[in-house]
XYZ file of C-alpha atoms in Angstrom:
241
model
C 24.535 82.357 -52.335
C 22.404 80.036 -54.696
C 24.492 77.277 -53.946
C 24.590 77.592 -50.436
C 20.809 77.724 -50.165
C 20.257 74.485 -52.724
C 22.896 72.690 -50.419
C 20.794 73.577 -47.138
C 17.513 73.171 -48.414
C 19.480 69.593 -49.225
C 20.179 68.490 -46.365
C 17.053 69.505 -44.320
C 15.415 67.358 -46.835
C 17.922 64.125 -46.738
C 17.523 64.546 -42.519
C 13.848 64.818 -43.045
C 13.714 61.457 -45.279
C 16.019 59.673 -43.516
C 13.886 60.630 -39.857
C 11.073 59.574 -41.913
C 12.004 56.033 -43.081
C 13.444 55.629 -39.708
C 9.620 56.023 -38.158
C 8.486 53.533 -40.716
C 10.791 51.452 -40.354
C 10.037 51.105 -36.445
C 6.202 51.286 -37.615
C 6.502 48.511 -39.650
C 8.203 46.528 -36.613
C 5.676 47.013 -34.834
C 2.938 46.388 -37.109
C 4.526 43.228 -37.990
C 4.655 42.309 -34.122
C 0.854 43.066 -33.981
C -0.040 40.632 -36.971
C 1.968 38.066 -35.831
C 0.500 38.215 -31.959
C -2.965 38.482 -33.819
C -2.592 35.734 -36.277
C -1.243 33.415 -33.486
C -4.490 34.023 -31.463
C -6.563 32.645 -34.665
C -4.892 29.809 -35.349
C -4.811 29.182 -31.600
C -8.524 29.817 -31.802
C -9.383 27.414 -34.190
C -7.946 24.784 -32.327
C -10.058 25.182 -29.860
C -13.119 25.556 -31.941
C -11.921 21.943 -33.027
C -12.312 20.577 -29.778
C -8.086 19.893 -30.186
C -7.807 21.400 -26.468
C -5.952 23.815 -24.603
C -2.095 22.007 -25.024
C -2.464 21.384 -28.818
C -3.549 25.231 -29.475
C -0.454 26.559 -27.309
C 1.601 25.137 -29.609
C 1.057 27.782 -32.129
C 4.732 30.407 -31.907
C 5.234 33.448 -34.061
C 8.096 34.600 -35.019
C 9.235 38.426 -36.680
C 12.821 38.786 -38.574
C 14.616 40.489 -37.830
C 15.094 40.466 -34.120
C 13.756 44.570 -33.664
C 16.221 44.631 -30.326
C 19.266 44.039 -33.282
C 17.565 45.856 -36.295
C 14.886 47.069 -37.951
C 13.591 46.854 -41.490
C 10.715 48.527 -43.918
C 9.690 44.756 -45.234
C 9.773 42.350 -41.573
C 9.163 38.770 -42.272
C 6.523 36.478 -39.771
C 6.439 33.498 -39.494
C 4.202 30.690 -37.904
C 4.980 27.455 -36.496
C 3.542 24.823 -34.205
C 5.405 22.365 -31.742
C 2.568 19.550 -32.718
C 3.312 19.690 -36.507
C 1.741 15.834 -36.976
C -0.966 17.056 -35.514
C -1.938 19.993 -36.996
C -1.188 18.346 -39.666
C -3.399 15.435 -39.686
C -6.126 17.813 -38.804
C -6.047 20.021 -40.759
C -5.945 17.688 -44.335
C -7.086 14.976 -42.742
C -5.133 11.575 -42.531
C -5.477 7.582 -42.218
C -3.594 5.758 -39.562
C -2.772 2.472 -40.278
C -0.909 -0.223 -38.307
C 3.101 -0.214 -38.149
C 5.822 -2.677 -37.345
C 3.681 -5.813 -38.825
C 1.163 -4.965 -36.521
C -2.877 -5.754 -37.777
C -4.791 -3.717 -35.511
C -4.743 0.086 -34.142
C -5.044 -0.393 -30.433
C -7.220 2.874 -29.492
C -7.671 3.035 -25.735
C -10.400 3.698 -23.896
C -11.118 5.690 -20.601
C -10.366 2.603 -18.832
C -6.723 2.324 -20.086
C -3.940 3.176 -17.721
C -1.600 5.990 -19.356
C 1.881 5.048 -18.979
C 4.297 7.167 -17.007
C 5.883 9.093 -19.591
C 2.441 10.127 -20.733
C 2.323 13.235 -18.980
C 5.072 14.701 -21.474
C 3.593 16.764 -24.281
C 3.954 16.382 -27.941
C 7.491 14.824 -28.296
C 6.793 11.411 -26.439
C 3.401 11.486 -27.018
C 3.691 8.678 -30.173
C 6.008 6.767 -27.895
C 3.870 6.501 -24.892
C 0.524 5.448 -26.789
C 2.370 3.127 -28.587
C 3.240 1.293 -25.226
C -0.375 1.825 -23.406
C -0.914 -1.778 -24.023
C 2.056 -3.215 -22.202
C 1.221 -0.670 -19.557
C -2.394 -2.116 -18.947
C -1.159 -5.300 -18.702
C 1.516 -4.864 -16.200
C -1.545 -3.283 -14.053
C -4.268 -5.231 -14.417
C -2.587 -8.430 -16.021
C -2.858 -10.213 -19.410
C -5.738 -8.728 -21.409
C -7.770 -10.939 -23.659
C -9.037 -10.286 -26.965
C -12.702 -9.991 -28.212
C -13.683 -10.271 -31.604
C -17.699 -9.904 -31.635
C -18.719 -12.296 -34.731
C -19.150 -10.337 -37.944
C -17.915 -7.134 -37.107
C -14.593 -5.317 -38.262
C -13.015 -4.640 -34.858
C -11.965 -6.379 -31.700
C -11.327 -5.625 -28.062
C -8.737 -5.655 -25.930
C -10.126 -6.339 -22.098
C -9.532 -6.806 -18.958
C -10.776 -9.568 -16.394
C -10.383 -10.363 -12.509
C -10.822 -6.662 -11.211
C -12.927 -4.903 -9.285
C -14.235 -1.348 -9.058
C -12.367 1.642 -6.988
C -12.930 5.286 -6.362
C -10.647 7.316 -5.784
C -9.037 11.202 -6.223
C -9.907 10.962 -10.073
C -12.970 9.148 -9.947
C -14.404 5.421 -10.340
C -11.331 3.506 -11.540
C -10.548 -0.519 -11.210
C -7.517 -2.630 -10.187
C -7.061 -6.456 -9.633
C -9.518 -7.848 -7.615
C -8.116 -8.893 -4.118
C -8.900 -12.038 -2.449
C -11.886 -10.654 -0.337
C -13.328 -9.454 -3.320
C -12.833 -13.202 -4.905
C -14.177 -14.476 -1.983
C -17.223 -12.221 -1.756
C -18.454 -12.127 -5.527
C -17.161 -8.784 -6.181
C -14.833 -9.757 -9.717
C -15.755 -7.939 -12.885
C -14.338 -9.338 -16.501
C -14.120 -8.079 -19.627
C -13.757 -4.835 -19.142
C -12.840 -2.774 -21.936
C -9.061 -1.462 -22.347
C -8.938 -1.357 -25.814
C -10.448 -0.895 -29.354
C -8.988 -2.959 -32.107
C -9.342 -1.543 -35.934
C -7.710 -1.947 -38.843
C -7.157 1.144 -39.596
C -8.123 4.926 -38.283
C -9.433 7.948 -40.278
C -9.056 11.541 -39.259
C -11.566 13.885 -40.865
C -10.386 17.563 -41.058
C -11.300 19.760 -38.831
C -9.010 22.951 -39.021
C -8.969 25.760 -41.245
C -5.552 26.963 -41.418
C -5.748 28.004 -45.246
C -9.005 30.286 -44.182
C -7.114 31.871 -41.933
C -3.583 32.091 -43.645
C -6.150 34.404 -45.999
C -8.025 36.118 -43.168
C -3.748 37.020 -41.798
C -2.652 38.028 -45.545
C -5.408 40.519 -45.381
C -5.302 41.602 -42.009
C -1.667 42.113 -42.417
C -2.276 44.514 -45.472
C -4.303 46.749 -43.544
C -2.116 47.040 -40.548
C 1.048 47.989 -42.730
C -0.964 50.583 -44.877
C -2.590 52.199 -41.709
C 0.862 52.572 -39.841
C 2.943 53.639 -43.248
C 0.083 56.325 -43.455
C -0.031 57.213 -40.070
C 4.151 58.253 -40.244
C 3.199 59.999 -43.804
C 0.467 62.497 -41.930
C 2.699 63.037 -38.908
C 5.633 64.031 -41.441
C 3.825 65.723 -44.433
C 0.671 66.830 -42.870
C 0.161 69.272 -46.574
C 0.491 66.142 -48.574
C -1.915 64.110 -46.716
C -4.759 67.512 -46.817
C -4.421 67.147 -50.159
C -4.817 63.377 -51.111
């Protein structure tokens, strides 16, 4: 008889603790899918703060392992990533650009500067295509001549023979067309691009603030939802702490 009742009183407890770490276990899922949403919405946030834009600051992803559709676990693992590592990067230690391929100046365009094609595409192509803005310019608006004002550190990259348009995206130029030859209407040395030497990127993000401000947001969320499943299962223990 003593047996029997140690043997129940067994296995109401093993179903009770295994029903328990079950519930934690999907508490702790979800917990984990909370900090990782919420974390991703400050790091997102600081971009923006940074004046980085809209398209940089999407490129913040979270991640939670494992997959909770496959399994579940008491101890998840989240992760952050972006899809603009360089730049977050450069940002967020800061960085100096310097010239590559033998090259002795940084070309840095101005608002004048044709984007090539490919510019459009985020991220991936964006080295590419800024690396080829120059070429682009001049198969638009011809060969552009350099500036180098006397005693200063930079130069200029600029345009000459156009003349002014306006059109779905504002005051623009192209070449100038005869008529406008003809009636006075040319403009030169219009400013494509900014020659430097080199180009420094002060920091401006402050992803170890909030890698802390996550760690201890994190903390809170698992203790709150492991205590949560410990008052809906042992509601006497809980009285008593």
């Amino acid at each position: 008889m003593s047996l029997g009742l140690d043997l129940a009183i067994m296995g109401d407890l093993t179903a009770d603790i295994e029903a328990t770490l079950a519930d934690m276990e999907t508490a702790a899922m979800a917990a984990a899918d909370e900090i990782a949403d919420w974390g991703k919405q400050q790091l997102r946030q600081d971009i923006i703060g940074a004046g980085l834009g809209q398209n940089v600051a999407r490129s913040w992803r979270s991640v939670v392992w494992p997959d909770k559709r496959n399994a579940s676990t008491l101890g998840p693992t989240i992760g952050w990533y972006s899809k603009a590592p360089q730049i977050i990067e450069a940002f967020a230690y800061g960085a100096e650009i310097v010239p590559a391929n033998g090259s002795r100046f940084l070309a840095i365009p101005t608002e004048h500067a044709p984007p090539p094609p490919n510019m459009r595409s985020r991220f991936g192509r964006f080295a590419v295509s800024r690396a080829k803005r120059v070429e682009a310019a001049e198969r638009k608006y011809g060969r552009l001549r350099y500036v180098f004002p006397r005693g200063k550190r930079f130069g200029l990259l600029v345009a000459d023979g156009l003349m002014a348009t306006r059109g779905k995206r504002g005051p623009g130029f192209r070449r100038a067309s005869d008529a406008a030859r003809r009636g006075g209407r040319v403009i030169n040395g219009v400013v494509m691009f900014v020659l430097v030497p080199r180009a420094i990127i002060q920091r401006r993000l402050n992803v170890g603030r909030i890698e802390d401000m996550i760690e201890r947001e994190g903390v809170a969320r698992f203790a709150a939802a492991f205590d949560r499943i410990t008052q809906a299962h042992f509601p006497e223990y809980a009285e008593a702490a």
